[in-house]
XYZ file of C-alpha atoms in Angstrom:
318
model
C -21.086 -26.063 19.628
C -22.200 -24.580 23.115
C -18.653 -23.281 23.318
C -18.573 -21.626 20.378
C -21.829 -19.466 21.279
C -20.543 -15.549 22.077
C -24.489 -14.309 23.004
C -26.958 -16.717 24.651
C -30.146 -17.597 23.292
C -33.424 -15.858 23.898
C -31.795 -12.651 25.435
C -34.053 -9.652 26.344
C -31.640 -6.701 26.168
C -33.570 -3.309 25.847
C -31.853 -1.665 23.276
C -34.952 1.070 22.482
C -34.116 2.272 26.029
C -30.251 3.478 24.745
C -31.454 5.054 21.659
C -31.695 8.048 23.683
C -28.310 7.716 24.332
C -26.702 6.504 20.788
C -28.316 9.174 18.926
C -27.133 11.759 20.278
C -23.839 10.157 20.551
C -23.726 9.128 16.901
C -24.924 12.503 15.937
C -22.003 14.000 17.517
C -19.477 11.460 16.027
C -21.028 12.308 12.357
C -20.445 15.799 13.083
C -17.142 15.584 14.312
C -16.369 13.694 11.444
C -17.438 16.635 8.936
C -15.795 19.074 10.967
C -12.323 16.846 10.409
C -13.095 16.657 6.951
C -13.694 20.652 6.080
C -10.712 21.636 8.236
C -7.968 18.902 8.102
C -8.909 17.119 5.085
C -8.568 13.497 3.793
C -4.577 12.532 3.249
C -5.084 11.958 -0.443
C -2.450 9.210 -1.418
C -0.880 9.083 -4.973
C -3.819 8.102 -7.090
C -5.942 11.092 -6.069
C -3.313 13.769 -5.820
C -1.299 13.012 -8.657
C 3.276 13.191 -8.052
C 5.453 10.724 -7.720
C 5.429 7.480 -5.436
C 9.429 5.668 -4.533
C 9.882 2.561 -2.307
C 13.160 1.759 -1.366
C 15.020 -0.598 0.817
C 18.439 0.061 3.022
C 20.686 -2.419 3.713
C 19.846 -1.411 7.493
C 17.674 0.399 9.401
C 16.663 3.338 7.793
C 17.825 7.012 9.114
C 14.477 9.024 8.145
C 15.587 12.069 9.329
C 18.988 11.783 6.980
C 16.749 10.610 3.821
C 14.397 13.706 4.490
C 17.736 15.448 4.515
C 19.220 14.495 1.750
C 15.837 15.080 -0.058
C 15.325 18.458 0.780
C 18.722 19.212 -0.633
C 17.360 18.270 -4.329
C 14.665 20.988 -4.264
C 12.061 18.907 -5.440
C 8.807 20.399 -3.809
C 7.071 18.875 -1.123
C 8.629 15.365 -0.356
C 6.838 13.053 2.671
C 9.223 10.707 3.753
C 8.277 7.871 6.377
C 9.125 4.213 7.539
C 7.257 1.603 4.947
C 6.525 -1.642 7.114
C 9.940 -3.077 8.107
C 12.821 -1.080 9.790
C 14.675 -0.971 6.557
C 12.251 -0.039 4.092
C 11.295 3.704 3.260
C 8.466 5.381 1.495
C 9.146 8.411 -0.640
C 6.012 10.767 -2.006
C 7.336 13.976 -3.962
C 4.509 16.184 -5.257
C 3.171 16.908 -8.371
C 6.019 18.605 -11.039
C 4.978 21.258 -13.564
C 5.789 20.454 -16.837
C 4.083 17.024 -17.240
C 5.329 13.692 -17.148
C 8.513 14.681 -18.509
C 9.377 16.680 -15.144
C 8.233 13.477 -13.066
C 10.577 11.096 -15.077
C 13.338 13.735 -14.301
C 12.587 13.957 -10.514
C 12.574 10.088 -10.446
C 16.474 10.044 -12.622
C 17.594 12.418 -9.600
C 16.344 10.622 -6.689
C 18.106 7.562 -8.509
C 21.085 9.436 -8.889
C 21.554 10.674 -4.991
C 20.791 7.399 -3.539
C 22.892 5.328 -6.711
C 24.129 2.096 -4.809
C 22.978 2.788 -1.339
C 19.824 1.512 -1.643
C 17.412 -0.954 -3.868
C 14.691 0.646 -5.663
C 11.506 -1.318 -5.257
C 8.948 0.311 -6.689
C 8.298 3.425 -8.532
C 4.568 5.017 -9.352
C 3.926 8.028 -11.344
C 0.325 9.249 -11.041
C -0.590 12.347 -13.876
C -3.403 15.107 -12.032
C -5.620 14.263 -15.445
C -5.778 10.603 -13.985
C -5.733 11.309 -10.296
C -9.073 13.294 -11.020
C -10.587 10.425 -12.778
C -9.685 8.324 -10.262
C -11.402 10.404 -7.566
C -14.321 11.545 -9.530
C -14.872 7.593 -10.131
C -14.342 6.839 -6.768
C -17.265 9.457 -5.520
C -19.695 8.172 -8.097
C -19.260 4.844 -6.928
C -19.613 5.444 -3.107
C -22.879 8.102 -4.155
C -24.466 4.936 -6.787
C -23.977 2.518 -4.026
C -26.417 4.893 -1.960
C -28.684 5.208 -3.967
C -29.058 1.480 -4.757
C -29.413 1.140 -1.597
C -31.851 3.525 -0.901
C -34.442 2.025 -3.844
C -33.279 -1.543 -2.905
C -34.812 -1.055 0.688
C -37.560 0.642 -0.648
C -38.850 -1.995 -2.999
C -38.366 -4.536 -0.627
C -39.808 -3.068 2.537
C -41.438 0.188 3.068
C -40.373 3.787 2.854
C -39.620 4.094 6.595
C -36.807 1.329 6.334
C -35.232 2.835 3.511
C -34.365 6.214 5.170
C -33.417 4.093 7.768
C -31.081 2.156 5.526
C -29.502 5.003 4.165
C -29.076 7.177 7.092
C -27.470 4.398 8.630
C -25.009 3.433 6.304
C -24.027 6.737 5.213
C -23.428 7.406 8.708
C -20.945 4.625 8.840
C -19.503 6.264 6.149
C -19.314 9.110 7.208
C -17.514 8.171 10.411
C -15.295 5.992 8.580
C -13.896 8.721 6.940
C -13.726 10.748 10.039
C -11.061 8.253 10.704
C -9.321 8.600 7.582
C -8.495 12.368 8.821
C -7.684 11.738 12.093
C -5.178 8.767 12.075
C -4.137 10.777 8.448
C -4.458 7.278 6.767
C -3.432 7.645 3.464
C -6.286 7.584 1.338
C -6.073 5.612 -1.995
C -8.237 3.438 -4.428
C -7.664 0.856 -2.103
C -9.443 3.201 0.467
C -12.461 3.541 -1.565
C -12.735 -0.136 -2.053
C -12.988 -0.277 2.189
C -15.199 2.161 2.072
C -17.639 0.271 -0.929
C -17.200 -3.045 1.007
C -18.315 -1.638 4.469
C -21.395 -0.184 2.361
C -22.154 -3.969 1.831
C -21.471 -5.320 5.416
C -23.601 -2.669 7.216
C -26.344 -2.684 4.319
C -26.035 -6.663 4.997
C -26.903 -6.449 8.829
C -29.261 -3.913 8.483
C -31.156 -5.964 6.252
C -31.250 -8.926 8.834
C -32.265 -6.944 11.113
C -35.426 -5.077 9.106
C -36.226 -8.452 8.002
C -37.254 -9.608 11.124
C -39.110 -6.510 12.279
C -40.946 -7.095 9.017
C -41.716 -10.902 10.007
C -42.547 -9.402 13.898
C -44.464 -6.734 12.417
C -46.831 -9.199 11.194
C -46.826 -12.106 13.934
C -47.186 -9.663 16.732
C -49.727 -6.584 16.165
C -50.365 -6.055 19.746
C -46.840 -5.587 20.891
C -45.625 -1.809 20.960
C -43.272 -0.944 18.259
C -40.282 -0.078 21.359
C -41.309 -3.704 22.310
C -41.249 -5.315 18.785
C -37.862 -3.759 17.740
C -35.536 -4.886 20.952
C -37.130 -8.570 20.297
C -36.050 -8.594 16.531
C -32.593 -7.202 17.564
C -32.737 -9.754 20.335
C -33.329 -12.481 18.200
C -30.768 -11.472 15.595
C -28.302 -10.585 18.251
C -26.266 -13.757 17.983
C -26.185 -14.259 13.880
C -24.949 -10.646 14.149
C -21.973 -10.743 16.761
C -20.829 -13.895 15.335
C -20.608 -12.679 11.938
C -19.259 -9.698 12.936
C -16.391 -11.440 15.450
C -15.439 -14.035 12.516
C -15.243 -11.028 9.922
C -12.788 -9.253 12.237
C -10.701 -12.415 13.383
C -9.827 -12.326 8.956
C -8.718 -8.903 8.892
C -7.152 -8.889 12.264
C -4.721 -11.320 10.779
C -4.435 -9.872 7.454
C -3.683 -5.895 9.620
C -0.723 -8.277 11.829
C 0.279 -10.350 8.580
C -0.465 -8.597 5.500
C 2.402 -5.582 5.334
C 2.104 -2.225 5.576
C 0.543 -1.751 1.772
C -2.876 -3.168 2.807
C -2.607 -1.795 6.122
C -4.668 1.276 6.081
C -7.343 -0.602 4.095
C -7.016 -3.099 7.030
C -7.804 -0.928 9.388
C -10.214 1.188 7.956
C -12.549 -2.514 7.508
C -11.885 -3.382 11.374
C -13.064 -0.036 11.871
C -15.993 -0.104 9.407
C -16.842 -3.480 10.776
C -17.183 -2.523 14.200
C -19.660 0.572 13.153
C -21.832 -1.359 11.314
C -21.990 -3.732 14.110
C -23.085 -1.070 16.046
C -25.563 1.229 13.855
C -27.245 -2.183 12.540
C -28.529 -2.562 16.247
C -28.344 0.728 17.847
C -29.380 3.318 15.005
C -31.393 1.161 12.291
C -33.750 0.151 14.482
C -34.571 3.234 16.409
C -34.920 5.284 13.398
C -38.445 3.131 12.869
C -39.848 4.916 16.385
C -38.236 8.048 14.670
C -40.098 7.805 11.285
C -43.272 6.124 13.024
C -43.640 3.184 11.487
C -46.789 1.819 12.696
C -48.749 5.408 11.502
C -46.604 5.409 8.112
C -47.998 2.183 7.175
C -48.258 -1.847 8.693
C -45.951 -3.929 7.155
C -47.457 -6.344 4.281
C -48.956 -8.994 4.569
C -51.524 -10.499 7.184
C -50.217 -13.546 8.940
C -51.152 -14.070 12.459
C -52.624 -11.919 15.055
C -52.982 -12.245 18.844
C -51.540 -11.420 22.329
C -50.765 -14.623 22.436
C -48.093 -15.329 19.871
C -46.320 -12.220 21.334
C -44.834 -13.892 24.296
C -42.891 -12.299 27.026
C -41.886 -8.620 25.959
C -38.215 -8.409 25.917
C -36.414 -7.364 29.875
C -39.716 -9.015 31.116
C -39.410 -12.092 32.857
């Protein structure tokens, strides 16, 4: 099993020292993030935005340019055209029609009809704006509910301090997360707002493994500043963490290489989420407990034992 083992045992890494480098750092990437998201905006996909989705396959490699062409030519509104997975398959988004469903069913007859034998029709979506904003609205009330929870969740269970803590950190992830829906342009679906629910979980999840042994240090070691307490919780969670984290991504890296190009953006926005929480759930959930000052706000409960001498070395001591 020694061969297995990514971070030693016992390691004394002083990760209170970088806060004053990953706050600022992380503050910069949240705002960034905004910034994207006010000026360039999320690539709403199909279910949020309402029109017309078409897959088709060629019976070779696709000639974009020509399809866009050929498209253009049927004056049917905005029409995104781009390469679907495999060389020969394309992916066809025309905007929403006025006149209802009834002008959607005819724009979907006319693609048929300019592209009659040439291709196979795969698959063929028709989103309504009345259900696109449910969808959306939905979506939002789930990702602001699984906040909250979160925030009350922490809060009975710890103290006030760790709940901020919680919440700050996971709606930084995010945040950031969908900073990287904007850049790349991912196309951003129901299937995005499940990645962005499940990385809620997986951050909330090693945060929580992480406050839970500041609250067991908290009691054990009394005498040990709270800089000093933190980096040996994170310390001693340091391996659970990374290997969690490093099995998690070996999953979806196979399922971004394997899976096809539907799940793809949902792929990569949970290798990217993944990797965040990794790195708030040590870096920012932590430090926001010097930030908050826990030790004036309030010990943590209970009274188990006291002493210099079940503190040990302080972590980076030898």
């Amino acid at each position: 099993m020694a061969l297995l083992r990514l971070i030693p045992d016992n390691t004394k890494l002083r990760f209170m020292w970088l806060r004053k480098y990953s706050f600022p750092f992380s503050a910069l990437v949240a705002v960034a993030s905004l910034a994207l998201f006010f000026t360039v905006g999320l690539n709403y996909g199909i279910d949020f935005k309402g029109g017309t989705l078409i897959e088709m396959k060629t019976d070779g490699p696709a000639d974009i340019g020509a399809v866009r062409s050929r498209l253009g030519a049927l004056n049917l509104g905005e029409v995104q055209v781009q390469e679907f997975g495999a060389p020969d398959e394309v992916l066809i988004r025309v905007e929403q029609q006025e006149g209802g469903e009834l002008a959607q069913q005819a724009v979907i007859a006319t693609i048929r009809t300019a592209f009659e034998g040439e291709v196979e029709f795969r698959r063929v979506e028709i989103v309504g704006p009345r259900v696109s904003g449910e969808l959306a609205r939905a979506g939002s009330i789930g990702v602001a509910a699984a906040l909250v929870a979160i925030l009350f969740y922490i809060w009975f269970r710890f103290e006030w301090q760790f709940a901020i803590g919680a919440i700050l950190t996971t709606f930084n992830d995010v945040l950031v997360t969908v900073g990287l829906f904007v850049l790349l342009q991912l196309d951003f679906s129901l299937s995005s707002i499940a990645a962005v629910l499940t990385i809620i979980g997986y951050s909330l999840n090693d945060t929580v493994v992480v406050y839970d042994r500041i609250r067991e240090n908290l009691r054990r070691y009394k005498k040990l500043s709270l800089p000093d307490l933190l980096d040996r919780s994170i310390n001693e969670t340091l391996a659970r963490t990374t290997m969690t984290s490093v099995t998690t991504l070996l999953a979806l890296f196979a399922l971004y290489i394997f899976g096809g190009e539907v799940i793809r953006s949902f792929t990569l926005a949970m290798i990217f989420g993944i990797v965040i929480g990794t790195y708030s759930s040590i870096f920012l959930a932590a430090p926001f407990l010097i930030l908050f000052n826990l030790r004036s706000g309030g010990s943590a409960p209970g009274d188990a034992e006291t002493g210099a001498k079940d503190a040990g070395p302080e972590p980076g001591t030898a």
